[in-house]
Amino acid sequence: MKRTFADLHLRPNLKDSEQVRRMMRKASELGYRLISIPLPTNLPEEKIQQLRNMCKEAKVDFASRIDLKPQTSRELIHSLRRLRRKFEIIAVACKSKPVARQAAKDRRVDLLSFPSLDFRRRFFDKAEGELASKSLASLEIDIKPLLTLEGPTRIRLLSSLRKEVAVAQSFHIPIILSSGVSSELLMRMPRELAALASLFDVNRTSALEAVSKNPVDIVKRNRGKLDPRFVAPGIRVVRRGNDCRKA
Amino acid sequence: MPKGVRRRYLALKIDSEEVFSSREFMNAVWNSVLKLYGEYGASQTGLALIDYDEEKRFAVVRCVHKAVVTVRTAVASMTEIGGKPVAVHVLKVSGTLKALYSKLRSA
């Protein structure tokens, strides 16, 4: 079966609609069928619809995403309560250990991301892994720093990623490979992202799933939950009102 | 009788406004392989340039079949050639040149 490739972290400048359009077209050319762009919380619904239409023109599916950067776990819980039903993907940038732990155990969080250059703040250890394994969170890895960094910094990043991937795999936490780029020239084909994952010991099958099955599953799951007919996992409203009498 | 070396041919597309000579291009590929895998790793790739079209920004390189991931990774990590920003994409991979060109035509 043909894979549906997804890049859940494109970061064009939303004020430059021409650049947004170019990046969407490029994503389509490179073989992606689903993309996501982090949106500000206050973005009006019309603007999101405009992005969806632009994606439709480029023949890619669009998933709305928000990147939360809370300072405290309390702030995280508050933001999740306010925003979970408005966005298809919620990513949390874990800047402190309490935030990382809260994000890992909260079932409303989809993606856990860690600062790529601040190695002391990469909190994805065994404790984090154990918490995340009981929730629905996935580990998001951006490929951009691997392209832009060089020398000792890239070596250190690869070493951290190798450890985190080992933890994620031991706790069966899905890994998501995203580009995290804001320019077209840094965009790569899905199979190239998967090849780059071999640098931190992700095998070929897992790497391909990290750019196809894993991100697509998150979007499918959340779209199901955001559907007005959704009641609880496995329970959906099939008919209501007059429709019930016809049956 | 020892079996012959199994090879793979990779069709590459250079995404840039600039035009590069084949020497500049191959130097950049080798540098990328060296940066990521070192001289030992680079020696195991069996990398060679087979075809290069400056105008179409298209290249075909050959490598040992076990080094396809190595070469693909190195090529994906290239961000510049001679200080000018580029992206290099692997279009197709094949075991023979004939199959590679026929895959490219049918794509």
mmCIF file of C-alpha atoms in Angstrom, chain A residues 7 10 22-33 35 58 60 187 190:
data_model
loop_
_atom_site.group_PDB
_atom_site.id
_atom_site.type_symbol
_atom_site.label_atom_id
_atom_site.label_comp_id
_atom_site.label_asym_id
_atom_site.label_seq_id
_atom_site.Cartn_x
_atom_site.Cartn_y
_atom_site.Cartn_z
ATOM 1 C CA ASP A 7 5.315 16.878 7.632
ATOM 2 C CA LEU A 10 6.519 23.562 8.490
ATOM 3 C CA ARG A 22 5.446 28.319 -2.220
ATOM 4 C CA MET A 23 6.208 26.048 0.722
ATOM 5 C CA MET A 24 2.894 24.256 0.349
ATOM 6 C CA ARG A 25 3.552 23.696 -3.354
ATOM 7 C CA LYS A 26 7.066 22.500 -2.584
ATOM 8 C CA ALA A 27 5.743 20.059 0.039
ATOM 9 C CA SER A 28 3.355 18.663 -2.553
ATOM 10 C CA GLU A 29 6.180 18.335 -5.134
ATOM 11 C CA LEU A 30 8.364 16.542 -2.605
ATOM 12 C CA GLY A 31 5.671 13.917 -2.027
ATOM 13 C CA TYR A 32 3.897 15.037 1.140
ATOM 14 C CA ARG A 33 0.124 14.639 1.303
ATOM 15 C CA ILE A 35 1.235 19.195 6.265
ATOM 16 C CA ALA A 58 -1.442 22.611 -3.767
ATOM 17 C CA VAL A 60 -2.064 18.611 0.215
ATOM 18 C CA MET A 187 12.770 21.133 2.846
ATOM 19 C CA PRO A 190 10.120 12.141 3.190
#
